[in-house]
mmCIF file of C-alpha atoms in Angstrom:
data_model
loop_
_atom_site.group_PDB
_atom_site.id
_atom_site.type_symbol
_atom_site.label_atom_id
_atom_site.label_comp_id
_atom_site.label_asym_id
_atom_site.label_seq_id
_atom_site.Cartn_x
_atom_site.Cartn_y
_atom_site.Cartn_z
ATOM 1 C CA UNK A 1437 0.000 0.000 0.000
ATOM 2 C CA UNK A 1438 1.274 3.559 -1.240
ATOM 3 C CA UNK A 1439 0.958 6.355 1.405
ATOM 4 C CA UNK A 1440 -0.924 9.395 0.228
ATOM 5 C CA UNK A 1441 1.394 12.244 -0.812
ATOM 6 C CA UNK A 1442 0.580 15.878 -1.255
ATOM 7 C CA UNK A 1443 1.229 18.289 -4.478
ATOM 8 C CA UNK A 1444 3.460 20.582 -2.253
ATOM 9 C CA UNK A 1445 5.634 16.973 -1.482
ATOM 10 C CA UNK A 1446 5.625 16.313 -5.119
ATOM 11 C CA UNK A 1447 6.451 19.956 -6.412
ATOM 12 C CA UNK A 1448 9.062 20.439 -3.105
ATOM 13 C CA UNK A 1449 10.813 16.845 -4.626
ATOM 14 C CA UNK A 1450 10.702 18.205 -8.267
ATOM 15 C CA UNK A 1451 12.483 21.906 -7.400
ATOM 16 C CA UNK A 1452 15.090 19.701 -5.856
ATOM 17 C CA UNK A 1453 15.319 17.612 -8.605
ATOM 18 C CA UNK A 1454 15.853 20.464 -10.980
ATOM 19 C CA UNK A 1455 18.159 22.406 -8.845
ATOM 20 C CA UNK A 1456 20.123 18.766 -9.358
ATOM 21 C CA UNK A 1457 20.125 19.651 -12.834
ATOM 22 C CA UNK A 1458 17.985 17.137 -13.954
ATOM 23 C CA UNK A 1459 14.387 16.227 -15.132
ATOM 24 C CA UNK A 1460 11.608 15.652 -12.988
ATOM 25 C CA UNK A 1461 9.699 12.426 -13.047
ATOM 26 C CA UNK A 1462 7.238 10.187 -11.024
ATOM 27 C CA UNK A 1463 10.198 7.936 -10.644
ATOM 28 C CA UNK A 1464 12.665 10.743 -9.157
ATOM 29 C CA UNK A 1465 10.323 12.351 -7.353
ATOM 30 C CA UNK A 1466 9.221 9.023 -5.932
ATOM 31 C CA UNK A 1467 12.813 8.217 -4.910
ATOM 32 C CA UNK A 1468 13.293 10.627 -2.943
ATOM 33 C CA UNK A 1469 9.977 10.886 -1.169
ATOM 34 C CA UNK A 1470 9.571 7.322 -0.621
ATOM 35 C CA UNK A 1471 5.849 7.051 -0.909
ATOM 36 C CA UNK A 1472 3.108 8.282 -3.630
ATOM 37 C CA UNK A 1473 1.529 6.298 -6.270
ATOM 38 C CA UNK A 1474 3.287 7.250 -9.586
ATOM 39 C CA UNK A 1475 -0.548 7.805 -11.303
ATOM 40 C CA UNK A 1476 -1.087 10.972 -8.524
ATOM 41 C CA UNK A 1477 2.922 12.172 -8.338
ATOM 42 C CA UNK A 1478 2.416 12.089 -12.359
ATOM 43 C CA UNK A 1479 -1.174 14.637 -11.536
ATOM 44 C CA UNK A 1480 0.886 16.693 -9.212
ATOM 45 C CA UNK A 1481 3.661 17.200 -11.572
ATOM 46 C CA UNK A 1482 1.271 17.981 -14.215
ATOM 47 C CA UNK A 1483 0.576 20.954 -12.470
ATOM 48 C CA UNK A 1484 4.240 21.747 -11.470
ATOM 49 C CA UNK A 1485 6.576 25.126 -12.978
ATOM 50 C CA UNK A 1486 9.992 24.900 -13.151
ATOM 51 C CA UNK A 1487 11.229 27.918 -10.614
ATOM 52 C CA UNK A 1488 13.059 29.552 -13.439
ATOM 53 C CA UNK A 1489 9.382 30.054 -14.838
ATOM 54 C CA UNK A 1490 7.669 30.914 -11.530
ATOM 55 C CA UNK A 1491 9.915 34.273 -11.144
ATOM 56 C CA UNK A 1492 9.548 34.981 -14.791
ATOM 57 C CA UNK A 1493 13.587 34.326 -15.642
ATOM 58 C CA UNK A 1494 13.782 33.474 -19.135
ATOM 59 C CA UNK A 1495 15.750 29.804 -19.644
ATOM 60 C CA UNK A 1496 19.831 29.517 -18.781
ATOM 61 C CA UNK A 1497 20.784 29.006 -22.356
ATOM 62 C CA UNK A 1498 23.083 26.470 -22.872
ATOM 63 C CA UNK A 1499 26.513 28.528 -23.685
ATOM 64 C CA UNK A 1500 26.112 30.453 -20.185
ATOM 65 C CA UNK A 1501 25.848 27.188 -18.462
ATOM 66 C CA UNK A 1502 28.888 25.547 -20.718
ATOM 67 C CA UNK A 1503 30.615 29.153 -19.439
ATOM 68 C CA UNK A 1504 29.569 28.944 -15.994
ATOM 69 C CA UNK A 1505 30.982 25.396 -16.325
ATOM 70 C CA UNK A 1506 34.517 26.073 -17.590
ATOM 71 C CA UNK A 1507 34.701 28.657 -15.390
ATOM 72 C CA UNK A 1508 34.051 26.804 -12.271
ATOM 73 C CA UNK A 1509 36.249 24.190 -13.617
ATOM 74 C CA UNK A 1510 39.167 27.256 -14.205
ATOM 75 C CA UNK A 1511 38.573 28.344 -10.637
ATOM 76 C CA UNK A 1512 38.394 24.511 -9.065
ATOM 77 C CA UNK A 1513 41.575 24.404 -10.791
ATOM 78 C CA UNK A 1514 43.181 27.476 -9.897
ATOM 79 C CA UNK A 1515 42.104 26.458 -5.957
ATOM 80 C CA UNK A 1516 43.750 23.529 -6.559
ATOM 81 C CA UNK A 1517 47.302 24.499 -7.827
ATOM 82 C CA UNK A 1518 47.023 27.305 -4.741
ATOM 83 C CA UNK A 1519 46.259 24.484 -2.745
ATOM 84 C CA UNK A 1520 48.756 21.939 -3.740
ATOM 85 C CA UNK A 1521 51.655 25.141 -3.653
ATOM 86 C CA UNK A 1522 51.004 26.224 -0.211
ATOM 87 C CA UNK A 1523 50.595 22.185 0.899
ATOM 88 C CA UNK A 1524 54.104 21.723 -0.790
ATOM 89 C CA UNK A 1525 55.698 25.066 0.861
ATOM 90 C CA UNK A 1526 53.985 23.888 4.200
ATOM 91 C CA UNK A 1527 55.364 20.239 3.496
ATOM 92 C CA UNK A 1528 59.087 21.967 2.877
ATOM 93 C CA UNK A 1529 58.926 24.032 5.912
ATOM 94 C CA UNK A 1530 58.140 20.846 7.910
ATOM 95 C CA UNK A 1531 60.997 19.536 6.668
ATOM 96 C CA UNK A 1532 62.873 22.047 7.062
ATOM 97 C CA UNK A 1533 61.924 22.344 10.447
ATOM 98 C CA UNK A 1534 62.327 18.927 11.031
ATOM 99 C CA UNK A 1535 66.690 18.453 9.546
ATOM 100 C CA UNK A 1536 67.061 21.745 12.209
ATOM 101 C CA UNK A 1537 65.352 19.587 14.874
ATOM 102 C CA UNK A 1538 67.083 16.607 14.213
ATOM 103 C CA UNK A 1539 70.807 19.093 13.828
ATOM 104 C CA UNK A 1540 70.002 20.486 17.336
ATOM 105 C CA UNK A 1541 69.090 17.180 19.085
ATOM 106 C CA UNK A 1542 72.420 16.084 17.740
ATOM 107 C CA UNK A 1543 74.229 18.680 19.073
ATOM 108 C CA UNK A 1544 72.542 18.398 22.153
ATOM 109 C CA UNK A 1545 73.624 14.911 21.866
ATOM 110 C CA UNK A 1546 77.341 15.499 21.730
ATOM 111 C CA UNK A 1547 77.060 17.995 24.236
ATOM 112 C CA UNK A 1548 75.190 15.211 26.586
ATOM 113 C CA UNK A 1549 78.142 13.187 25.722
ATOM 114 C CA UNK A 1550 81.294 15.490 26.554
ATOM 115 C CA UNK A 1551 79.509 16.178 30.039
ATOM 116 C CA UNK A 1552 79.262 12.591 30.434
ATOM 117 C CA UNK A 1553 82.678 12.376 29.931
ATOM 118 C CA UNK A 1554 83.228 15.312 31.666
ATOM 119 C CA UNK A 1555 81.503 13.545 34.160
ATOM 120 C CA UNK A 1556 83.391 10.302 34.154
ATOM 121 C CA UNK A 1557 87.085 12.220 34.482
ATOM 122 C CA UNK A 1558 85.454 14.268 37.193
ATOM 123 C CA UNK A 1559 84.514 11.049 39.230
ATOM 124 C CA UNK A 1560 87.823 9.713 38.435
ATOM 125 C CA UNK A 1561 89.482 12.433 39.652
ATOM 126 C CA UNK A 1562 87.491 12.376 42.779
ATOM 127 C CA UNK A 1563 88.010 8.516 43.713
ATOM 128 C CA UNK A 1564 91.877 9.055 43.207
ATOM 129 C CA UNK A 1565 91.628 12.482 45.206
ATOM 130 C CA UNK A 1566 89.909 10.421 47.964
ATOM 131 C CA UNK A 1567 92.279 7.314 48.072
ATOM 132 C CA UNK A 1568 94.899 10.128 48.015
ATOM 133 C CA UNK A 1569 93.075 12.043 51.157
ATOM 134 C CA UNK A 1570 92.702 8.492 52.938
ATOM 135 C CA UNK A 1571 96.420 7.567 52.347
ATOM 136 C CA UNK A 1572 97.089 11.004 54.285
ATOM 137 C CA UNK A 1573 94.724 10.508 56.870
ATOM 138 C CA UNK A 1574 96.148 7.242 57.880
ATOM 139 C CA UNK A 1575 100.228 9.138 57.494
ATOM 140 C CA UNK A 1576 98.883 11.988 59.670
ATOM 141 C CA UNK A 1577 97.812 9.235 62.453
ATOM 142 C CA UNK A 1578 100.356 7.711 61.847
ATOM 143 C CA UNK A 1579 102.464 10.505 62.844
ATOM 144 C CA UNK A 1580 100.442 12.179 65.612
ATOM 145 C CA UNK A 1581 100.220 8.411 66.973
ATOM 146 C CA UNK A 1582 104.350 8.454 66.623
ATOM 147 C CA UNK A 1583 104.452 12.506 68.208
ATOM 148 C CA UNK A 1584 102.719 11.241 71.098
ATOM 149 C CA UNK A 1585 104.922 8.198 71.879
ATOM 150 C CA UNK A 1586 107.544 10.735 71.503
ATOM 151 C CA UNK A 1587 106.045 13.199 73.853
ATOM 152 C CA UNK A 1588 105.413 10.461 76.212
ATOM 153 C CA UNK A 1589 109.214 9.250 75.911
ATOM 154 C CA UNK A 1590 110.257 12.994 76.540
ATOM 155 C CA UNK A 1591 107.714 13.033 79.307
ATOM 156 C CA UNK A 1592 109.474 10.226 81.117
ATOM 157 C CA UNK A 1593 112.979 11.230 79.480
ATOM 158 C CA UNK A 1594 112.718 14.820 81.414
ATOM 159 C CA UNK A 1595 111.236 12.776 84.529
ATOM 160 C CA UNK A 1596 114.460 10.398 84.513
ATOM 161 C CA UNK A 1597 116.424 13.823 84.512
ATOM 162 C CA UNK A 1598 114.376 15.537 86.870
ATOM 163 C CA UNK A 1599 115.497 12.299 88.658
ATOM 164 C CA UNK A 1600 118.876 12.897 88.826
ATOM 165 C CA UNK A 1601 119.117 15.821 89.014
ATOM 166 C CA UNK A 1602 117.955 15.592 92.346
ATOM 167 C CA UNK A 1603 120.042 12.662 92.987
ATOM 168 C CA UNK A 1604 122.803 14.842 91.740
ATOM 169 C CA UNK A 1605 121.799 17.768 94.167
ATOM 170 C CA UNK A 1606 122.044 15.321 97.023
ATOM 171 C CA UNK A 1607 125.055 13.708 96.438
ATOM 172 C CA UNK A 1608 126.327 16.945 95.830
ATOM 173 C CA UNK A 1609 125.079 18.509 98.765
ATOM 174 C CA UNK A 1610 126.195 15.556 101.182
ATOM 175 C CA UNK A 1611 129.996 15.905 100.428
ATOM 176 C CA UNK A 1612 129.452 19.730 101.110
ATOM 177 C CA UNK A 1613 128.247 18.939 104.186
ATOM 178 C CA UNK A 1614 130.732 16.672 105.531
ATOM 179 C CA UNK A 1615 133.449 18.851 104.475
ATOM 180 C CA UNK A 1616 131.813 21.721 106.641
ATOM 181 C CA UNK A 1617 131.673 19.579 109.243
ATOM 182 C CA UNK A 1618 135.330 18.735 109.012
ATOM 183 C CA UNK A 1619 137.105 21.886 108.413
ATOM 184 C CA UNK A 1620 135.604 24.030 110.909
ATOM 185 C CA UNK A 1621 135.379 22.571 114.158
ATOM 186 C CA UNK A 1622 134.849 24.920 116.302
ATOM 187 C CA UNK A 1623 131.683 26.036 114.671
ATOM 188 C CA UNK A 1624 130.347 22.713 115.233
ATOM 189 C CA UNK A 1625 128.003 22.303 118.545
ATOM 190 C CA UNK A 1626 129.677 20.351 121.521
ATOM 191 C CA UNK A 1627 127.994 17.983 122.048
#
C-alpha cells in the first residue's frame, strides 16, 4: 500500500530535482519521497513550474551554463594548484623544520656526551683524590700516633732527669756537708 502524498511533497521533490540539474519524473520524485503512487505524483507534476518560470527568468541558455561550467572548472583548478603550492611550501617548511630539529638534538647529543665524559674524568678524579686524602689521613695518624709516643718518651725522658738531678743535688750537697763539718770545728756544737 502507497501512502498518500501531497502536491506541495511532489512539487518540493521536483524543485530539488531540478536544482540537481535534472528532469523531474514520477520515478525521481518518488525516490526521494519514498511514498506516492506514480498515477497521482504524475497529476501533481502535471501541475508543477519549473522555478526559473515561476519568477519569470527566461531559460539559462546552454553557452552560459557551458561558461559557468569552464569557469568553475578554471577556478576549481586554480584552488587547486594554490592548494597543492602552499601544501608543498607547508610540506618543505616541515621539513625544514624537522633536519634543524634533528641538527640540534644532535648537538645536544654530543654535548650530553662530553659532560658525560666530563663527568666520568670528574669522578675519576674524585676517587683518586679520595684514596689520596685516605692515604694522608692514615700518614697523619700515623704521625700524631708516633708525636705522642715521643712526647710520652720525653715526658718520662725529662722525669728520669728531673730524677737525677735531684740525685745529683744530694750527692752533691752531702759531700758539702761533711766537708763543713770537718774543716771548721769549732763552729760545730759540743755535744
Amino acid at each position: 500500500m502507497t501512502a498518500y502524498i501531497t502536491r506541495a511533497e511532489v512539487h518540493g521533490a521536483a524543485d530539488q530535482i531540478d536544482a540537481d540539474g535534472r528532469k523531474p519524473s514520477a520515478k525521481a520524485v518518488r525516490e526521494i519521497t519514498k511514498r506516492g503512487s506514480y498515477s497521482t505524483i504524475e497529476t501533481h507534476l502535471g501541475t508543477w513550474t519549473p522555478r526559473d518560470h515561476r519568477l519569470g527568468l527566461p531559460p539559462i541558455p546552454a553557452g552560459v551554463t557551458a561558461t559557468v561550467d569552464s569557469l568553475t572548472a578554471d577556478l576549481w583548478h586554480i584552488a587547486l594548484d594554490a592548494a597543492q603550492q602552499q601544501a608543498m611550501a607547508d610540506i618543505e617548511r616541515a621539513v625544514a623544520e624537522a633536519a634543524e630539529a634533528r641538527t640540534a638534538a644532535a648537538r645536544v647529543g654530543e654535548h650530553a656526551d662530553h659532560l658525560a665524559a666530563d663527568l666520568a674524568a670528574a669522578q675519576q678524579r674524585i676517587s683518586v683524590l679520595e684514596e689520596t686524602v685516605a692515604e694522608r689521613d692514615l700518614q697523619i695518624n700515623q704521625r700524631a700516633e708516633l708525636i705522642r709516643h715521643w712526647e710520652l718518651e720525653a715526658a718520662r725522658k725529662e722525669g728520669e732527669i728531673a730524677s737525677l738531678h735531684h740525685t745529683l743535688a744530694q750527692v752533691t750537697a752531702a759531700p758539702a756537708d761533711a766537708s763543713k763539718s770537718t774543716k771548721n770545728p769549732a763552729q760545730q756544737p759540743a755535744a
